[in-house]
Amino acid sequence: MPGDGIGPEIISEGRKVIDAVSELNGFEIDWVEYNNGAEKYLKTGELITEETLAEIKGSCKAIYLGALGDPRCKPGILEKGILLKTRFYFDQYVNLRPIKLLDGVDCPLKGKGPKDIDFTVVRENTEDFYVGIGNRVGKGNSKQGLEVLRELYKVKFGLDIESTDEIAYQIGVMSKSGADRVIKYGFELAKKENVETVYFVDKANVLSDIYGFWRERVELQAKNYPGIKPEFMFVDAITMWFVKNPEWFKVVTTPNMFGDIITDLGAMIQGGLGLAPGGNINPDGISMFEPIHGSAPKYKGLDTANPLATIWAGALMLEEIGEPESKELIVNAIQEILKEGKVKTKDLGGTHKCSEMGSAVAEKCKELFQ
Ligand code: IPM
Ligand code: MG
């Protein structure tokens, strides 16, 4: 699903690289293209339908997404109507975002290098303030019914509002099962990678109901992981420590909204948004892979965007569908290209095109393959 803005350009480079490694490693990828995005929405009013989602569910192993968002549409229409809709539909409850500074990439943090910036953010991806319920109400009395309908659970709110001013409100929801599964994912990742401390993000000093609950669920589950220590950090503080002592972090587990915020910061300390990939994971279902960055409409069609975040996201996708060697190969190729520093897109201080970077990575995969 190439999407909007620079989406089609970067996805086409991702496909170039994946097609190259699939040939090397002897498997076949059958691409099915979905053109959901601004163009389709403006022409037909369609965002993404249940039929399309059901078709994907019935026939695809994973989704490779470019980016969504277009200045011709009101902010949030495409993001909520396609991106969040798809994340929720497939119950992709983990947003996995590796924050890894590769050799050869300039780090904006003085004195820090690749060994200092190498961790994973496990972001909850279906709840919190992202459930999309809220409203604006005028002065006076009103009644509102709001609901969150999920496979995992259903919640209905009946609100009886009496207000002396016009107000807007937004409700964040965290469920026991929703929190537990992502907390478990964080602990399991730490166990697999022999990590001693998992950092858990919250703002329990102010939003104490929702994030107090989060802390409680973490503490309960920590009992199942005797060798691993949970460390709680407030979201404001963790932004400071990401900059000051990024080497402390190996696994960071966070509720949805704070995860959104801190992973843009994470992208910057790993060298910029052009280098930051992510995966929306449902360990038992269909996952979706995309760069962390947006659709950058200003650069649409110019062939200047950096496709490496998307190519890297493609590598994560191959790992998820059972091709770990291909993932390794692509990540190594990206690493080599950056270390050599001969091919650089604009964001990396060079003049190479998006398509030249894609070709360079595909070539490097062939060279490294034996
Ligand atoms: C991200 C993006 C999305 C999010 C937007 C586009 C809805 O910022 O993937 O980080 O907030 O999750
Ligand atoms: Mg974001």
Coordinates of C-alpha atoms and ligand atoms in Angstrom, one line a residue:
M1 CA 0.0 0.0 0.0
P2 CA 2.2 2.9 -1.2
G3 CA -0.1 5.6 0.1
D4 CA 0.5 9.3 -0.3
G5 CA 3.2 11.9 -0.9
I6 CA 6.6 10.2 -1.1
G7 CA 5.0 6.8 -0.3
P8 CA 5.0 5.4 -3.8
E9 CA 8.6 6.4 -4.4
I10 CA 9.9 4.8 -1.2
I11 CA 7.8 1.7 -1.5
S12 CA 9.0 1.1 -5.0
E13 CA 12.6 1.2 -3.7
G14 CA 11.7 -1.2 -0.9
R15 CA 10.2 -3.6 -3.4
K16 CA 13.3 -3.4 -5.6
V17 CA 15.4 -4.5 -2.7
I18 CA 13.0 -7.2 -1.5
D19 CA 12.7 -8.6 -5.1
A20 CA 16.5 -8.7 -5.3
V21 CA 16.9 -10.7 -2.0
S22 CA 14.0 -13.0 -2.8
E23 CA 15.7 -14.0 -5.9
L24 CA 19.0 -14.6 -4.1
N25 CA 17.4 -16.6 -1.3
G26 CA 15.0 -18.4 -3.6
F27 CA 11.5 -17.4 -2.5
E28 CA 8.8 -15.6 -4.3
I29 CA 6.9 -12.5 -3.3
D30 CA 3.5 -12.0 -4.9
W31 CA 2.7 -8.3 -4.5
V32 CA -0.9 -7.1 -4.5
E33 CA -1.2 -3.3 -4.7
Y34 CA -3.8 -1.4 -2.9
N35 CA -4.2 2.3 -3.8
N36 CA -5.9 3.5 -0.7
G37 CA -4.9 7.0 0.1
A38 CA -5.7 10.7 -0.7
E39 CA -6.2 10.3 -4.4
K40 CA -8.8 7.5 -4.0
Y41 CA -10.4 9.3 -1.1
L42 CA -10.8 12.6 -3.0
K43 CA -12.2 10.8 -6.1
T44 CA -14.5 8.4 -4.4
G45 CA -14.8 9.2 -0.7
E46 CA -13.5 5.8 0.1
L47 CA -10.8 5.5 2.9
I48 CA -10.5 1.7 3.3
T49 CA -13.5 -0.6 3.4
E50 CA -14.3 -3.6 5.4
E51 CA -14.3 -5.6 2.2
T52 CA -10.8 -4.5 1.3
L53 CA -9.6 -5.3 4.8
A54 CA -11.3 -8.7 4.7
E55 CA -9.7 -9.4 1.3
I56 CA -6.3 -8.6 2.7
K57 CA -7.0 -10.8 5.7
G58 CA -7.9 -13.7 3.4
S59 CA -5.0 -13.4 1.0
C60 CA -2.0 -11.6 2.3
K61 CA 0.8 -12.5 4.7
A62 CA 1.8 -8.9 5.6
I63 CA 1.3 -5.3 4.6
Y64 CA 4.0 -3.0 3.3
L65 CA 2.9 0.6 3.8
G66 CA 4.5 3.8 2.5
A67 CA 2.9 6.7 4.2
L68 CA -0.5 8.4 4.6
G69 CA -1.4 12.1 4.8
D70 CA -2.1 14.8 2.2
P71 CA -2.6 18.6 2.6
R72 CA -5.7 18.4 0.5
C73 CA -7.5 16.4 3.2
K74 CA -8.3 17.6 6.7
P75 CA -5.6 16.4 9.2
G76 CA -6.5 13.0 10.6
I77 CA -8.9 11.8 7.9
L78 CA -6.5 9.5 6.1
E79 CA -4.4 8.8 9.2
K80 CA -7.4 7.7 11.2
G81 CA -9.5 6.3 8.4
I82 CA -6.8 4.2 6.8
L83 CA -3.7 3.8 9.1
L84 CA -5.3 3.5 12.5
K85 CA -8.3 1.6 11.0
T86 CA -5.9 -1.0 9.6
R87 CA -3.8 -1.2 12.8
F88 CA -7.0 -1.8 14.8
Y89 CA -8.7 -4.1 12.3
F90 CA -5.7 -6.5 12.3
D91 CA -5.2 -6.0 16.0
Q92 CA -1.6 -5.1 15.5
Y93 CA -1.1 -4.4 19.2
V94 CA 2.6 -3.9 19.2
N95 CA 4.4 -1.1 17.3
L96 CA 8.0 -2.2 17.3
R97 CA 10.5 0.5 16.6
P98 CA 14.2 -0.3 16.6
I99 CA 16.3 2.8 17.5
K100 CA 19.8 1.9 16.2
L101 CA 22.5 4.2 15.2
L102 CA 24.4 2.6 12.3
D103 CA 28.1 3.1 11.6
G104 CA 28.8 6.0 9.3
V105 CA 25.7 8.0 10.3
D106 CA 26.1 11.3 12.1
C107 CA 24.6 11.3 15.5
P108 CA 23.4 14.7 16.8
L109 CA 24.4 13.7 20.3
K110 CA 27.9 14.8 21.2
G111 CA 30.2 11.9 22.2
K112 CA 27.7 9.1 21.4
G113 CA 28.2 6.4 18.9
P114 CA 26.6 3.2 17.5
K115 CA 27.3 1.3 20.7
D116 CA 25.4 3.8 22.8
I117 CA 22.3 4.0 20.7
D118 CA 20.9 0.5 20.1
F119 CA 17.5 -0.3 21.6
T120 CA 13.9 -1.2 20.8
V121 CA 10.8 0.7 21.6
V122 CA 7.8 -1.6 22.2
R123 CA 4.8 0.8 21.7
E124 CA 1.3 -0.3 22.5
N125 CA -0.6 0.3 19.3
T126 CA -4.4 0.0 19.8
E127 CA -5.4 1.8 23.0
D128 CA -4.8 4.8 25.2
F129 CA -5.8 8.2 23.7
Y130 CA -5.8 6.5 20.2
V131 CA -9.1 4.8 20.7
G132 CA -10.6 7.9 19.0
I133 CA -13.5 8.7 21.4
G134 CA -14.2 12.2 22.4
N135 CA -16.2 15.2 21.2
R136 CA -17.0 18.8 21.4
V137 CA -20.0 20.0 23.2
G138 CA -21.5 23.4 23.6
K139 CA -22.8 25.1 26.8
G140 CA -25.6 23.4 28.5
N141 CA -26.8 19.8 28.9
S142 CA -26.2 16.9 26.5
K143 CA -26.0 13.2 26.5
Q144 CA -23.4 11.3 24.6
G145 CA -22.8 7.6 23.9
L146 CA -19.3 6.5 23.1
E147 CA -18.0 3.0 22.5
V148 CA -14.9 1.0 21.8
L149 CA -15.7 -2.2 20.1
R150 CA -12.8 -4.7 19.8
E151 CA -12.4 -8.4 19.5
L152 CA -10.7 -8.4 22.8
Y153 CA -13.4 -6.4 24.7
K154 CA -16.2 -3.9 24.3
V155 CA -16.7 -0.7 26.4
K156 CA -19.6 1.7 26.3
F157 CA -19.6 5.1 27.9
G158 CA -22.9 6.9 28.5
L159 CA -22.1 10.5 29.3
D160 CA -24.5 13.0 30.8
I161 CA -22.8 16.4 30.3
E162 CA -23.7 19.6 31.9
S163 CA -21.3 22.4 31.1
T164 CA -21.2 26.2 31.6
D165 CA -18.7 26.6 28.7
E166 CA -18.1 25.0 25.3
I167 CA -15.7 22.1 25.9
A168 CA -13.9 19.4 24.1
Y169 CA -12.8 16.1 25.7
Q170 CA -11.0 12.9 24.7
I171 CA -11.1 9.7 26.5
G172 CA -8.2 7.4 26.8
V173 CA -8.8 3.7 27.5
M174 CA -6.5 1.0 28.7
S175 CA -7.8 -2.5 29.3
K176 CA -6.2 -5.2 31.4
S177 CA -5.8 -7.6 28.5
G178 CA -4.6 -4.8 26.2
A179 CA -2.0 -3.6 28.7
D180 CA -1.0 -7.1 29.7
R181 CA -0.2 -8.4 26.2
V182 CA 2.1 -5.5 25.3
I183 CA 3.8 -5.6 28.7
K184 CA 4.4 -9.3 28.2
Y185 CA 5.8 -8.6 24.7
G186 CA 8.3 -6.2 26.3
F187 CA 9.4 -8.6 29.0
E188 CA 9.7 -11.5 26.5
L189 CA 11.8 -9.4 24.2
A190 CA 14.1 -8.6 27.1
K191 CA 14.3 -12.3 28.0
K192 CA 15.2 -13.2 24.5
E193 CA 17.9 -10.6 24.2
N194 CA 19.3 -11.1 27.8
V195 CA 18.4 -7.6 28.8
E196 CA 18.3 -7.0 32.6
T197 CA 16.2 -3.9 32.7
V198 CA 13.0 -3.0 30.9
Y199 CA 12.0 0.7 31.0
F200 CA 8.3 1.4 31.2
V201 CA 7.0 4.8 30.3
D202 CA 4.0 6.6 31.8
K203 CA 2.8 9.8 33.4
A204 CA 1.4 8.2 36.5
N205 CA 2.1 11.3 38.6
V206 CA -0.7 13.2 36.8
L207 CA -2.8 10.8 34.7
S208 CA -2.9 8.4 37.6
D209 CA -5.9 6.3 36.7
I210 CA -4.8 5.2 33.3
Y211 CA -1.1 5.0 33.9
G212 CA -1.4 3.9 37.6
F213 CA -3.2 0.9 36.1
W214 CA -0.4 0.4 33.6
R215 CA 2.2 0.4 36.5
E216 CA 0.1 -2.1 38.4
R217 CA -0.1 -4.5 35.5
V218 CA 3.7 -4.1 34.9
E219 CA 4.4 -5.0 38.6
L220 CA 2.2 -8.0 38.5
Q221 CA 3.8 -9.4 35.4
A222 CA 7.3 -8.6 36.6
K223 CA 6.9 -11.5 39.0
N224 CA 7.0 -13.9 36.0
Y225 CA 10.4 -12.6 35.0
P226 CA 12.7 -12.9 38.0
G227 CA 15.9 -11.9 36.3
I228 CA 14.5 -8.8 34.7
K229 CA 14.0 -5.5 36.5
P230 CA 11.2 -3.1 35.5
E231 CA 12.2 0.5 35.7
F232 CA 9.4 3.2 35.5
M233 CA 10.1 6.5 33.9
F234 CA 7.8 9.5 33.4
V235 CA 7.5 10.4 29.7
D236 CA 9.0 13.9 30.2
A237 CA 12.0 12.4 32.0
I238 CA 12.6 9.7 29.4
T239 CA 13.0 12.3 26.7
M240 CA 15.8 13.8 28.7
W241 CA 17.5 10.5 29.3
F242 CA 17.2 9.5 25.6
V243 CA 19.4 12.5 24.9
K244 CA 21.7 12.4 27.9
N245 CA 22.2 8.6 28.4
P246 CA 20.8 6.7 25.5
E247 CA 23.2 3.8 26.3
W248 CA 21.0 2.9 29.3
F249 CA 18.2 1.6 27.1
K250 CA 17.8 -1.7 25.5
V251 CA 14.0 -2.3 25.7
V252 CA 11.5 0.5 26.4
T253 CA 7.8 -0.4 26.6
T254 CA 5.3 2.3 26.4
P255 CA 1.6 3.2 26.1
N256 CA 0.5 4.4 22.7
M257 CA 0.7 8.2 22.7
F258 CA 3.9 8.5 24.6
G259 CA 5.3 5.9 22.2
D260 CA 4.4 8.0 19.3
I261 CA 6.2 11.0 20.8
I262 CA 9.4 9.4 22.0
T263 CA 10.0 7.4 18.8
D264 CA 10.3 10.6 16.8
L265 CA 13.0 11.6 19.2
G266 CA 14.4 8.1 18.9
A267 CA 14.5 8.5 15.1
M268 CA 16.5 11.7 15.5
I269 CA 19.1 10.3 17.8
Q270 CA 19.6 7.4 15.3
G271 CA 20.4 9.8 12.5
G272 CA 17.0 11.2 11.4
L273 CA 13.6 10.2 10.2
G274 CA 15.0 8.9 6.9
L275 CA 16.5 6.0 8.8
A276 CA 13.8 4.9 11.2
P277 CA 11.7 1.8 10.5
G278 CA 8.7 0.3 12.3
G279 CA 6.5 -2.7 12.4
N280 CA 2.8 -2.9 13.5
I281 CA 2.8 -6.4 14.9
N282 CA 0.1 -8.9 15.6
P283 CA 2.2 -12.0 16.5
D284 CA -0.7 -14.3 15.5
G285 CA -2.0 -12.4 12.6
I286 CA -1.2 -10.0 9.8
S287 CA 1.4 -7.4 10.5
M288 CA 2.1 -4.1 8.8
F289 CA 5.5 -2.5 8.2
E290 CA 6.2 1.2 7.5
P291 CA 8.8 3.9 8.0
I292 CA 8.2 6.0 11.1
H293 CA 8.2 9.2 9.0
G294 CA 5.1 10.6 7.2
S295 CA 4.2 11.3 3.6
A296 CA 6.3 14.5 3.2
P297 CA 4.0 15.9 0.5
K298 CA 6.6 18.7 -0.2
Y299 CA 9.0 16.1 -1.7
K300 CA 6.4 14.1 -3.6
G301 CA 7.6 13.0 -7.0
L302 CA 11.0 14.6 -6.7
D303 CA 12.9 11.3 -6.2
T304 CA 14.9 12.9 -3.4
A305 CA 13.5 11.1 -0.3
N306 CA 15.6 8.7 1.6
P307 CA 14.2 5.2 1.1
L308 CA 16.3 3.5 3.8
A309 CA 13.7 3.6 6.6
T310 CA 11.2 1.9 4.2
I311 CA 13.8 -0.6 3.0
W312 CA 14.7 -1.4 6.6
A313 CA 11.0 -1.8 7.4
G314 CA 10.8 -4.2 4.5
A315 CA 13.6 -6.2 6.1
L316 CA 11.6 -6.4 9.3
M317 CA 8.6 -7.6 7.2
L318 CA 10.7 -10.4 5.7
E319 CA 11.8 -11.6 9.2
E320 CA 8.2 -11.6 10.3
I321 CA 7.1 -13.8 7.3
G322 CA 9.9 -16.3 8.0
E323 CA 12.8 -15.1 6.0
P324 CA 15.3 -14.0 8.7
E325 CA 18.4 -14.5 6.4
S326 CA 17.0 -11.9 4.0
K327 CA 16.4 -9.5 6.8
E328 CA 20.0 -9.9 7.9
L329 CA 21.2 -9.4 4.4
I330 CA 19.3 -6.2 3.8
V331 CA 20.2 -4.7 7.2
N332 CA 23.9 -5.5 6.5
A333 CA 23.6 -3.9 3.0
I334 CA 22.2 -0.8 4.5
Q335 CA 24.9 -0.7 7.1
E336 CA 27.6 -1.2 4.4
I337 CA 26.2 1.6 2.2
L338 CA 26.2 4.0 5.1
K339 CA 29.6 3.1 6.3
E340 CA 31.1 3.5 2.8
G341 CA 29.3 6.9 2.5
K342 CA 29.5 6.9 -1.3
V343 CA 25.7 7.0 -1.9
K344 CA 23.9 9.6 0.2
T345 CA 20.5 11.1 -0.2
K346 CA 19.8 14.8 0.6
D347 CA 18.9 14.2 4.2
L348 CA 22.3 12.5 4.7
G349 CA 24.1 15.4 3.1
G350 CA 24.4 14.0 -0.4
T351 CA 22.8 14.4 -3.8
H352 CA 21.8 10.9 -4.7
K353 CA 18.3 10.2 -5.7
C354 CA 15.8 8.0 -3.8
S355 CA 16.0 5.5 -6.7
E356 CA 19.8 5.5 -6.7
M357 CA 19.8 4.6 -3.0
G358 CA 17.4 1.8 -3.6
S359 CA 19.5 0.4 -6.4
A360 CA 22.7 0.7 -4.4
V361 CA 21.1 -1.3 -1.5
A362 CA 19.9 -4.0 -4.0
E363 CA 23.3 -4.2 -5.6
K364 CA 25.0 -4.4 -2.2
C365 CA 22.7 -7.3 -1.2
K366 CA 23.9 -9.2 -4.3
E367 CA 27.6 -8.4 -3.5
L368 CA 27.2 -9.5 0.2
F369 CA 25.3 -12.7 -0.7
Q370 CA 27.3 -15.9 -0.6
Ligands
IPM1 C1 3.2 7.2 13.7 C2 2.4 8.3 13.2 C3 0.9 8.0 13.4 C4 0.7 7.7 14.9 C5 -0.1 9.0 12.8 C6 0.2 9.3 11.4 C7 -1.5 8.6 13.0 O1 2.7 9.5 13.8 O2 3.1 6.1 13.2 O3 4.0 7.4 14.6 O4 0.4 8.7 15.6 O5 0.7 6.6 15.3
MG2 MG 4.5 9.3 15.0

